[in-house]
Tab-separated table of C-alpha atoms and ligand atoms in Angstrom:
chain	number	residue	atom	x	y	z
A	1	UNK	CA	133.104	109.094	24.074
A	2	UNK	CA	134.257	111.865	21.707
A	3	UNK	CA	131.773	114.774	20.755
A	4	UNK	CA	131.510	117.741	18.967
A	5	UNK	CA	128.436	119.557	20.357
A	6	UNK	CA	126.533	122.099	17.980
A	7	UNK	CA	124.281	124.734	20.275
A	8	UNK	CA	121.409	126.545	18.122
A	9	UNK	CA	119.525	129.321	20.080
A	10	UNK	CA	120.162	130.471	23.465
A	11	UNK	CA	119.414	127.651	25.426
A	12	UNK	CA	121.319	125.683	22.850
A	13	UNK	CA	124.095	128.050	23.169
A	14	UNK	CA	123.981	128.158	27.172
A	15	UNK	CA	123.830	124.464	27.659
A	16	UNK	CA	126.956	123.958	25.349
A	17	UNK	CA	128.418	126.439	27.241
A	18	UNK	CA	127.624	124.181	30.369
A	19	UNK	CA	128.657	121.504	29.294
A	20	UNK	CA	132.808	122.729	27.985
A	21	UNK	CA	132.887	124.505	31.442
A	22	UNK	CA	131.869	120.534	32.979
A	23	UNK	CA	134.688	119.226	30.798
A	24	UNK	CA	137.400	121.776	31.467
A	25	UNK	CA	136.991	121.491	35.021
A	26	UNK	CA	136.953	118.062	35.213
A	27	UNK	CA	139.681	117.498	32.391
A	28	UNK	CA	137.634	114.249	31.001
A	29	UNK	CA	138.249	115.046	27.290
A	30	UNK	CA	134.843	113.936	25.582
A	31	UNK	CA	134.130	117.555	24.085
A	32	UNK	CA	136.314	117.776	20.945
A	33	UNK	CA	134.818	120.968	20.023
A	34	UNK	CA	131.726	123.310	20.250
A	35	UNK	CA	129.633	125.857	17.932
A	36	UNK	CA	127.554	128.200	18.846
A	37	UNK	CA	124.739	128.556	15.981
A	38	UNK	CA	121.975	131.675	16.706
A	39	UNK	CA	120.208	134.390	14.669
A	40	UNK	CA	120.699	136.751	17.957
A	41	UNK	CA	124.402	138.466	18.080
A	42	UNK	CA	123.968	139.385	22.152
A	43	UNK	CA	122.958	135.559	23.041
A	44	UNK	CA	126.470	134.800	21.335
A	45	UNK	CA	128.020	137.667	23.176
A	46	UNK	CA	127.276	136.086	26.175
A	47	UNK	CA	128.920	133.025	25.714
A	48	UNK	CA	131.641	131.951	28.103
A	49	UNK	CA	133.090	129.043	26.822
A	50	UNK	CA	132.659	129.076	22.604
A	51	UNK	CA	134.747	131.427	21.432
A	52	UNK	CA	133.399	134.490	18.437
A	53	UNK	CA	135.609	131.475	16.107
A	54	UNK	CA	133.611	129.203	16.761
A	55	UNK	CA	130.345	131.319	16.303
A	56	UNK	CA	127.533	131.376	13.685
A	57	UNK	CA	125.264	133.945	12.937
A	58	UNK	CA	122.194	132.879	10.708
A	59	UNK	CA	119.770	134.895	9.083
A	60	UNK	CA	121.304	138.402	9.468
A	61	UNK	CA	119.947	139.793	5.868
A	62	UNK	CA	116.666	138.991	7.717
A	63	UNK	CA	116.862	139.374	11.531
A	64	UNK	CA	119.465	141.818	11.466
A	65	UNK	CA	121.067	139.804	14.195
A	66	UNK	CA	118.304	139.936	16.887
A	67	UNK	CA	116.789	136.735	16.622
A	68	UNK	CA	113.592	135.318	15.480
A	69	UNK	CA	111.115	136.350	18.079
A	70	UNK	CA	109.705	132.807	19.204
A	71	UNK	CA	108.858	132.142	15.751
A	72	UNK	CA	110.345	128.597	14.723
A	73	UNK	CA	109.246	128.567	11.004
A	74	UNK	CA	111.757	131.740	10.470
A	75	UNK	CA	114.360	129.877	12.559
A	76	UNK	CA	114.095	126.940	10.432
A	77	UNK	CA	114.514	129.458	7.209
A	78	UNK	CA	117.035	131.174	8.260
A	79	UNK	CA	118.978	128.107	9.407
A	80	UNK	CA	118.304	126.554	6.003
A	81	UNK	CA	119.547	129.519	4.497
A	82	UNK	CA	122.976	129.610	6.331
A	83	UNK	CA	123.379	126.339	7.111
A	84	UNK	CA	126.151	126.252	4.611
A	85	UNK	CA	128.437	128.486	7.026
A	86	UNK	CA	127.740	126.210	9.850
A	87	UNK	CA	128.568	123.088	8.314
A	88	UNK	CA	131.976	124.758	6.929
A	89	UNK	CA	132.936	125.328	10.126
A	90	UNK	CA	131.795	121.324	11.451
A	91	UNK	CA	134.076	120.739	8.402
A	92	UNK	CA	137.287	122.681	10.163
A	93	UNK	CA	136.663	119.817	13.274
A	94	UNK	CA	138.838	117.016	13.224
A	95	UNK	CA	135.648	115.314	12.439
A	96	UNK	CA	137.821	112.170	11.822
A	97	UNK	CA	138.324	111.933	16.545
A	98	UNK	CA	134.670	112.156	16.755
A	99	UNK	CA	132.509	109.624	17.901
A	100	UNK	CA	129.183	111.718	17.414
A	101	UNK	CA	127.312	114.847	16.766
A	102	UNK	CA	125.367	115.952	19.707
A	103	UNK	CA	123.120	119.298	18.435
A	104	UNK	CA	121.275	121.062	21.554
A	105	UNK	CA	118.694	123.837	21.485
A	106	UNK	CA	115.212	124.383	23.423
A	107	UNK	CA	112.386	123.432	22.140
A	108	UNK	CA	110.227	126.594	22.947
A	109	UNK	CA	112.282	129.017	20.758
A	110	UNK	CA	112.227	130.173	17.316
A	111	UNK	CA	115.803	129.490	16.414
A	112	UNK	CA	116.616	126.648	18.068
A	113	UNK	CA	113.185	125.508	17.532
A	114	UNK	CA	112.859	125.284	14.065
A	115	UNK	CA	116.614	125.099	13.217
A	116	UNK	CA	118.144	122.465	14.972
A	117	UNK	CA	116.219	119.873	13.206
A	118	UNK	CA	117.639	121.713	9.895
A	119	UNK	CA	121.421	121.281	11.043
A	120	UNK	CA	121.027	117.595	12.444
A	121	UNK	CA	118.921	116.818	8.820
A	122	UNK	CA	122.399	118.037	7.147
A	123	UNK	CA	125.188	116.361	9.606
A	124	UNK	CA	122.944	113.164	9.053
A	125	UNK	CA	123.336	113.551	5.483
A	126	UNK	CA	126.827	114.270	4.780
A	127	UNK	CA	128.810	112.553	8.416
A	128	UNK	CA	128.637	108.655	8.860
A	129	UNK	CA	128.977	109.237	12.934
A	130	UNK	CA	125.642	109.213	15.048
A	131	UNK	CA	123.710	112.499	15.319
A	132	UNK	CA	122.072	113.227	18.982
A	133	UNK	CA	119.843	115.862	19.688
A	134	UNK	CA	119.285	117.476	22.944
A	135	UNK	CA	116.235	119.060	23.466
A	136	UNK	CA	115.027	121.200	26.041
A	137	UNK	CA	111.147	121.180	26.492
A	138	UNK	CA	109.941	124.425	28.106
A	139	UNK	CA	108.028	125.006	31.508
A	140	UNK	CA	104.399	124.829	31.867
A	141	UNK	CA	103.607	128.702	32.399
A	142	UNK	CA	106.006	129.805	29.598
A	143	UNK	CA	102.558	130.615	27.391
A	144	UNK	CA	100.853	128.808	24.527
A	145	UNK	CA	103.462	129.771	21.448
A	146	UNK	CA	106.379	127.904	23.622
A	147	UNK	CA	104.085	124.707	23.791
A	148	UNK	CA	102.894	124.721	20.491
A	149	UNK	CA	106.799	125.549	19.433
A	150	UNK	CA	108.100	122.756	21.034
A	151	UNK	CA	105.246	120.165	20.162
A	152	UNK	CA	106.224	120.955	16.546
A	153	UNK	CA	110.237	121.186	17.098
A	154	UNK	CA	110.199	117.500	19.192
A	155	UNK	CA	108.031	115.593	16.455
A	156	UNK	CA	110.891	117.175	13.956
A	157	UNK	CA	113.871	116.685	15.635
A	158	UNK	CA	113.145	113.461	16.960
A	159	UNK	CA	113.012	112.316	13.042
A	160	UNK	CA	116.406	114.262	12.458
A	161	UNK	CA	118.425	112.594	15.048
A	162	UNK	CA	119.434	108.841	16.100
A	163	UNK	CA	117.861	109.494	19.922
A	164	UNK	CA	116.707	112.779	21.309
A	165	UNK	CA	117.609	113.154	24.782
A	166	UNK	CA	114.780	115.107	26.282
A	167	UNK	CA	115.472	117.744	29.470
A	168	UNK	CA	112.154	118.700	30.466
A	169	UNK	CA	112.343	122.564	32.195
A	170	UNK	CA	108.685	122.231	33.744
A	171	UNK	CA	110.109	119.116	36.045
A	172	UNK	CA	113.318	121.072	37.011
A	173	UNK	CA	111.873	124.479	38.225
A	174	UNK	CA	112.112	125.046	42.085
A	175	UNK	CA	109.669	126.763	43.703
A	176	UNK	CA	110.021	130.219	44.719
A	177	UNK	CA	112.623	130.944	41.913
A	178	UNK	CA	112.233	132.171	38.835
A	179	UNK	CA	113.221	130.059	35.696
A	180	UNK	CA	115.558	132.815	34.558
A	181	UNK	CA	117.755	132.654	37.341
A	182	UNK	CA	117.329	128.776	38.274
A	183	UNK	CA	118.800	128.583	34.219
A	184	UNK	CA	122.001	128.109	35.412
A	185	UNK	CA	121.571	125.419	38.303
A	186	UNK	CA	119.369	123.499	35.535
A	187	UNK	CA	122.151	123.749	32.926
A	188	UNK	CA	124.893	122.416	35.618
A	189	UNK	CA	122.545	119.688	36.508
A	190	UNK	CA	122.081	118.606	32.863
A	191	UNK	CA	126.178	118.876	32.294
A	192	UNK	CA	126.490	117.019	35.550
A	193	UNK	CA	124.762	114.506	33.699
A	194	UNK	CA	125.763	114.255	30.309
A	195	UNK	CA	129.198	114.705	31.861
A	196	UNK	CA	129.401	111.797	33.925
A	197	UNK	CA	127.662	109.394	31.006
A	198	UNK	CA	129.720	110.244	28.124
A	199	UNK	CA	132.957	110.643	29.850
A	200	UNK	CA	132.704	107.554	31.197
A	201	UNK	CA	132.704	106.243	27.761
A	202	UNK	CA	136.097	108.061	27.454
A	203	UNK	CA	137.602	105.402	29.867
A	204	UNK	CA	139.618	106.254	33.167
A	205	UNK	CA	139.834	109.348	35.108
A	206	UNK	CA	142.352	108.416	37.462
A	207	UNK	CA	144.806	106.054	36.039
A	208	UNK	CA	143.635	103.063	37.944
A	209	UNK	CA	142.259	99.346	35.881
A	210	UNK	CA	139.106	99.252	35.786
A	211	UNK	CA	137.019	96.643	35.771
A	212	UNK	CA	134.585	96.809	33.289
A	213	UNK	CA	134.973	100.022	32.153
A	214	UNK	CA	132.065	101.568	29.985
A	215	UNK	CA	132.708	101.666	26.190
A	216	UNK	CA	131.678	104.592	23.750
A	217	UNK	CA	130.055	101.759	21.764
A	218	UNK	CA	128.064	101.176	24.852
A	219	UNK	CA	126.810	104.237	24.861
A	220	UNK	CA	126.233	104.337	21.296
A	221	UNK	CA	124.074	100.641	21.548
A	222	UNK	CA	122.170	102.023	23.852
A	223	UNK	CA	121.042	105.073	22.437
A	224	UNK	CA	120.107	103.340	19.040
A	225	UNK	CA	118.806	104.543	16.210
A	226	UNK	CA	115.090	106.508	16.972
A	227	UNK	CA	113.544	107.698	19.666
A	228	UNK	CA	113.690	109.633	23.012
A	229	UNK	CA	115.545	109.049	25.840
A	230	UNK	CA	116.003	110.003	29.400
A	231	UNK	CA	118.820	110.370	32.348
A	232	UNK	CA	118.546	109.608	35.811
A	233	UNK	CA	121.569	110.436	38.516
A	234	UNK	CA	122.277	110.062	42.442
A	235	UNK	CA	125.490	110.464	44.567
A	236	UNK	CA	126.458	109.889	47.778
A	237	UNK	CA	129.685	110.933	49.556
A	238	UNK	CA	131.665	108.385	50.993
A	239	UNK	CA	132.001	107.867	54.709
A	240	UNK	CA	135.474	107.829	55.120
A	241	UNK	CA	138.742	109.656	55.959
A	242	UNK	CA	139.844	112.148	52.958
A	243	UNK	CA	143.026	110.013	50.938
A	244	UNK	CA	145.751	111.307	49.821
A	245	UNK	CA	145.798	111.459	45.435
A	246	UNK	CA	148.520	108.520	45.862
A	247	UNK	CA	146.564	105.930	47.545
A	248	UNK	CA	143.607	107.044	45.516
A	249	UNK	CA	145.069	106.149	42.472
A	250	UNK	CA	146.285	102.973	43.588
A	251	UNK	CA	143.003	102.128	44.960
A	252	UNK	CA	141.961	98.193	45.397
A	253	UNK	CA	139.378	95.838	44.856
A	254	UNK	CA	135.886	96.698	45.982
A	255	UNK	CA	134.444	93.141	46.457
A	256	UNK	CA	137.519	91.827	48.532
A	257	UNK	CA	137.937	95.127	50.847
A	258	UNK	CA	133.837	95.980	51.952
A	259	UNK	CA	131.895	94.348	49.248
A	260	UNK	CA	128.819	93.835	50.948
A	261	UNK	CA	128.849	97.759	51.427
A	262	UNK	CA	129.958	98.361	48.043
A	263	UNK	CA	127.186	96.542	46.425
A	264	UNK	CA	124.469	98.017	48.584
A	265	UNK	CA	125.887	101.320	47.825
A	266	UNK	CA	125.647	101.382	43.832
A	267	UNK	CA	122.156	99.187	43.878
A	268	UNK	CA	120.602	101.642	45.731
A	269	UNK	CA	122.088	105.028	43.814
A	270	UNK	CA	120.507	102.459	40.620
A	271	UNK	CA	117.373	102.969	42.098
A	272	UNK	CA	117.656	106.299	43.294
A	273	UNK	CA	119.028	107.416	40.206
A	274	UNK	CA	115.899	105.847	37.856
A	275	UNK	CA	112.991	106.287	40.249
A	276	UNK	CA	114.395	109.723	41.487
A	277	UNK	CA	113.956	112.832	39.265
A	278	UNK	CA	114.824	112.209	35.616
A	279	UNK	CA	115.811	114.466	32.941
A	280	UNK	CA	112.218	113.939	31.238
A	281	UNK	CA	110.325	111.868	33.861
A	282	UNK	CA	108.697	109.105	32.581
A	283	UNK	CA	107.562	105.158	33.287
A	284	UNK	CA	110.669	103.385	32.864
A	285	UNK	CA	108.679	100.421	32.444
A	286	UNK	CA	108.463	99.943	28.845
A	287	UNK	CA	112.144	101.383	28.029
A	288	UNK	CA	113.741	99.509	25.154
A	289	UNK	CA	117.420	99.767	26.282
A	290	UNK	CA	119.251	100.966	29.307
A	291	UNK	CA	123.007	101.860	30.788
A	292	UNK	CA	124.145	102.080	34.012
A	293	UNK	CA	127.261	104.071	34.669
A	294	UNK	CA	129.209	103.624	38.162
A	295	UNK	CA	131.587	106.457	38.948
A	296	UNK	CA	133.553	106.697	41.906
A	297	UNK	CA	137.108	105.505	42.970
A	298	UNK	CA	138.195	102.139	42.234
A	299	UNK	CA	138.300	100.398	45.363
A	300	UNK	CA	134.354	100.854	45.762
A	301	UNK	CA	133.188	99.583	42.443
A	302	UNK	CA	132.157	97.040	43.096
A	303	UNK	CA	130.978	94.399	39.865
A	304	UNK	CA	128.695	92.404	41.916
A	305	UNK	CA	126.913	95.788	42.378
A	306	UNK	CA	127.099	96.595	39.090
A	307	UNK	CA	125.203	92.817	37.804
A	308	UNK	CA	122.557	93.458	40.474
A	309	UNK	CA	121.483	96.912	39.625
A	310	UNK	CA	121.325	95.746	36.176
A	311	UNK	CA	119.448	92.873	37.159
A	312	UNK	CA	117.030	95.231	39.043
A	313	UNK	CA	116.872	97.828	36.204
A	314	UNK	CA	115.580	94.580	33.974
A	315	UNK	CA	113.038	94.148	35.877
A	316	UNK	CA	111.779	97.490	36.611
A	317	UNK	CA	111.837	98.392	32.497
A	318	UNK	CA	111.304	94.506	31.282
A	319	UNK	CA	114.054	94.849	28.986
A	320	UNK	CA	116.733	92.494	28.637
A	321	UNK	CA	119.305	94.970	26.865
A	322	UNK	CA	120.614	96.811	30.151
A	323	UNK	CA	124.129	97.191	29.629
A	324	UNK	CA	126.305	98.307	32.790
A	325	UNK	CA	129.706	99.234	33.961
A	326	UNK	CA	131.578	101.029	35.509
A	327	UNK	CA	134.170	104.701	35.524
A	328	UNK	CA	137.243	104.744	38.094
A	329	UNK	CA	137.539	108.698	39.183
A	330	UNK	CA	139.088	109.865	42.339
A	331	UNK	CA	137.032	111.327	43.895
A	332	UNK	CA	134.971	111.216	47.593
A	333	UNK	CA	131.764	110.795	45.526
A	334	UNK	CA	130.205	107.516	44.018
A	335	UNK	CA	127.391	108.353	40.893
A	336	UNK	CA	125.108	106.499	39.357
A	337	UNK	CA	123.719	107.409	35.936
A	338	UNK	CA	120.989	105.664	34.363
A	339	UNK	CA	120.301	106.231	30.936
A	340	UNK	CA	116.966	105.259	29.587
A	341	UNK	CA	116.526	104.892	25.930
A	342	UNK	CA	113.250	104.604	23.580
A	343	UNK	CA	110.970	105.453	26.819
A	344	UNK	CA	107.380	106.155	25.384
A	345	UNK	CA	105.015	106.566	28.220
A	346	UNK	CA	105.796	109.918	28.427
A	347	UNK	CA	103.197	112.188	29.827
A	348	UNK	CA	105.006	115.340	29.200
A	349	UNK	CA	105.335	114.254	25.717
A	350	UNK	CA	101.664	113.295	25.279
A	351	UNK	CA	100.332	116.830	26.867
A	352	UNK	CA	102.252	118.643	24.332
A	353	UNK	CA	100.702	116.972	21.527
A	354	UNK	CA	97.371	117.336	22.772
A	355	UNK	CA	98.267	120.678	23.324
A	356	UNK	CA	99.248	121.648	19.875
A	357	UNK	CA	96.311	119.498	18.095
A	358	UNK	CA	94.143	121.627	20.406
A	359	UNK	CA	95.819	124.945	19.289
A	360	UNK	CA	96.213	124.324	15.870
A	361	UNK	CA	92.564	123.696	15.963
A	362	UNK	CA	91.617	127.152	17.645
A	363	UNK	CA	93.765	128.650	15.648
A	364	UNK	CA	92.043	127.220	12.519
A	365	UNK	CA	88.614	128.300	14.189
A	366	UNK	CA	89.214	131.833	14.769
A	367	UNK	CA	91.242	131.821	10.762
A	368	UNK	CA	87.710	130.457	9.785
A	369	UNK	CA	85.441	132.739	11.999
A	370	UNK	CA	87.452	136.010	11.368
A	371	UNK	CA	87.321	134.669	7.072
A	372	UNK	CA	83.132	134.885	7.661
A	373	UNK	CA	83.323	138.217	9.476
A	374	UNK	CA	85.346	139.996	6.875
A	375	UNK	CA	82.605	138.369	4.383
A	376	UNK	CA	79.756	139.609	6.562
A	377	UNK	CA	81.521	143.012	6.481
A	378	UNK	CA	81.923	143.152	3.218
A	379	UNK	CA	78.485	141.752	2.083
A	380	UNK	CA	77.125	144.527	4.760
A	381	UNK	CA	79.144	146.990	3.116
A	382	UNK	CA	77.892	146.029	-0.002
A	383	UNK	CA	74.178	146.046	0.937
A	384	UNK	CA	74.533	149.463	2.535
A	385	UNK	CA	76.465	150.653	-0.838
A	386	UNK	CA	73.440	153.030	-2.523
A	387	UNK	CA	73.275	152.140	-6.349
A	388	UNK	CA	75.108	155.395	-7.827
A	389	UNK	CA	72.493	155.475	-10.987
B	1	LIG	N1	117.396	124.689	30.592
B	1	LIG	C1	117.479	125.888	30.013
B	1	LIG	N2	116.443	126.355	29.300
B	1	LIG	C2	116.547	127.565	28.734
B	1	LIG	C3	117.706	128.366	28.872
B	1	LIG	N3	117.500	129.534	28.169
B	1	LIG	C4	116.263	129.445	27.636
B	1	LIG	N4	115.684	128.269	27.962
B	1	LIG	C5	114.387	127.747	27.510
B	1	LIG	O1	114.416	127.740	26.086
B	1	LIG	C6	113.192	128.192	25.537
B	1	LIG	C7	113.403	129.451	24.748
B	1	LIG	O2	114.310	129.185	23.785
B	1	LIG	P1	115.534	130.122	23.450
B	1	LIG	O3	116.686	129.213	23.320
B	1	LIG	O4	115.631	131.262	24.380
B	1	LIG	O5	115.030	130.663	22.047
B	1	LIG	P2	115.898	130.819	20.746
B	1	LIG	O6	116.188	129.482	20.186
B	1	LIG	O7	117.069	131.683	21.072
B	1	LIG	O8	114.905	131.518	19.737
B	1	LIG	P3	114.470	133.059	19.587
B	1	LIG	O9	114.908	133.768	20.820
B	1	LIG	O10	113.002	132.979	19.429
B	1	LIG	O11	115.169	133.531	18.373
B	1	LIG	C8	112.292	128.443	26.696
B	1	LIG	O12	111.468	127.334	26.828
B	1	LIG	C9	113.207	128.611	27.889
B	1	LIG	O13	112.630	128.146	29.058
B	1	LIG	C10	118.793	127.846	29.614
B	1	LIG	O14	119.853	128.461	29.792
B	1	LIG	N5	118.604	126.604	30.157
B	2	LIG	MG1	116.901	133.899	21.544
């Protein structure tokens, strides 16, 4: 599946940069081109991967290039305001080999915060592809204006886009590190991810038939139109002498060589991949769609294992739309991903807003307290005024 990503802030920005380093190492062709969007000129310095042509300062008149401090109502303005330069430059993409929009920031920001549902508002309104958001929710002890950020940015953005898929920082932190350096693990985990799932909708990475390869229409049915979503992913390497490229390419049939192996294999990477650690964890009970994408070499995907993990994963979520299939690679390494779509016990999701209500409510408290001191000052001030005549 084609993409042109669209990174606002600096997680936005690192992430994209993530994922075109994912793509040029693996040479899977599903990034057609990436933008870098921030109000800060030394988070776009320190981009790897998206060239200074492919770079868009907002808001310089105001910020003077050094971002918005955390504050996502001036992202959102300053986006608004220069939104016309970024979509000029969507507009020099061969928009026409696209099969969607995918626009990433964190949550937790000011620019990305507040802008990113301003630039997937505008692709919505003048592209017919899909728009996806990514959004990346911050970590528990990031502080009070990072919560309340992102509990206003996700209700936004989630209108914005046709699915938000939903990284959640908190659940990826390892202990003993800080999140500053883990950032870069995190952001190869997520490309690892997105990687595998939308360049399996690109079709074969090793030249072999497949047998029921996944489609970017697959993909696109499952994320739908509205709502959050969530990945889930598990390898294993695979017992067995290293092959030479030729006889991986040539690979066989899974079911007639070891099938019983084969289908033990991917049905229980299916359930390590959804019950294991997911991108926003959640009850995948109550999901409205699913996909479950197979990578590995050929001769070890096997279909049977394919119908029975999606049999399982209709149980576990009680949907019936699980679609499934599978993406030849050569390589020593089988994957799973599980993509979980319109999840919405989400307790992540439901501390936020709680969160915010809670904090806009102090925050109207103290607006209202401090309002009847500065009376009580004044009328004090007044009453200690002595009458002049
Ligand atoms: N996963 C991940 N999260 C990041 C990364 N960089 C920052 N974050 C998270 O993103 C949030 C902060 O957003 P930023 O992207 O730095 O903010 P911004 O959009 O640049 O906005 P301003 O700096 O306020 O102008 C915090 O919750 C961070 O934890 C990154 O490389 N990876
Ligand atoms: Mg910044």
């Amino acid at each position: 599946m084609k993409l042109a990503l669209i990174g606002i802030g600096q997680a936005g920005g690192k992430v994209v940069d993530a994922l075109v380093d994912y793509e040029r190492r693996t040479k899977t062709g599903f990034v057609v081109d990436a933008i870098a969007v921030n109000s800060a000129r030394a988070d776009l310095r320190g981009l790897r991967n998206v060239p200074e042509s492919r770079q868009v300062l907002v808001g310089l008149t105001r910020v003077k290039g050094h971002g918005v401090g955390a504050d996502n109502e001036l992202g959102a303005e300053v986006t608004a305001e220069d939104v016309g330069d970024v979509l000029s430059m969507v507009d020099d993409l061969p928009v026409h080999e696209i099969d969607a929009f995918l626009v990433v920031a964190g949550l937790g920001g000011g620019t990305g915060s507040g802008g990113a549902p301003v630039i997937a508002r505008e692709l919505k309104h003048i592209y017919t592809e899909p728009v996806y958001g990514l959004g990346i929710l911050p970590a528990r002890d990031e502080g009070g204006i990072y919560t309340l950020n992102a509990a206003r940015s996700l209700q936004t953005f989630v209108r914005e886009v046709d699915n938000l898929i939903v990284f959640d920082n908190d659940a990826w932190r390892k202990t003993g590190e800080s999140l500053e350096s883990g950032y870069g693990s995190l952001n190869a985990e997520l490309a690892r991810r997105l990687g595998v799932l939308f360049s399996a909708g690109e079709g074969d990475g090793s030249g072999a038939v497949a047998e029921s390869v996944v489609d970017a229409s697959e993909i696109i049915n499952t994320l739908g139109s509205g709502g959050v979503s969530t990945i889930g992913y598990a390898a294993v390497e695979l017992d067995r002498p290293k092959r030479g490229l030729l006889s991986r390419l040539s690979g066989g049939k899974a079911d007639a060589e070891d099938g019983g192996d084969s289908t033990n294999r991917i049905t229980s990477l299916v359930r390590r991949a959804a019950l294991g650690r997911l991108t926003m964890p959640c009850e995948i009970a109550g999901a409205e769609r699913g996909l479950v994408v197979i990578a590995g070499p050929s001769d070890v995907l096997s279909r049977r294992g394919i119908e029975r993990a999606r049999t399982w994963l209709e149980d576990e979520t009680g949907t019936m739309e699980i679609r499934g299939g599978d993406y030849p690679v050569g390589s020593d390494f089988v994957a799973a991903v599980v993509l979980l779509s319109g999840v919405y016990d989400v307790p992540r999701v439901k501390e936020l807003q709680a969160v915010a209500i809670e904090t806009q409510r102090d925050m109207l408290a103290k607006r209202e307290s401090s309002a009847a001191s500065l009376d009580d000052l004044v009328s004090t001030g007044d009453d200690r005024i002595e009458p002049l005549f």
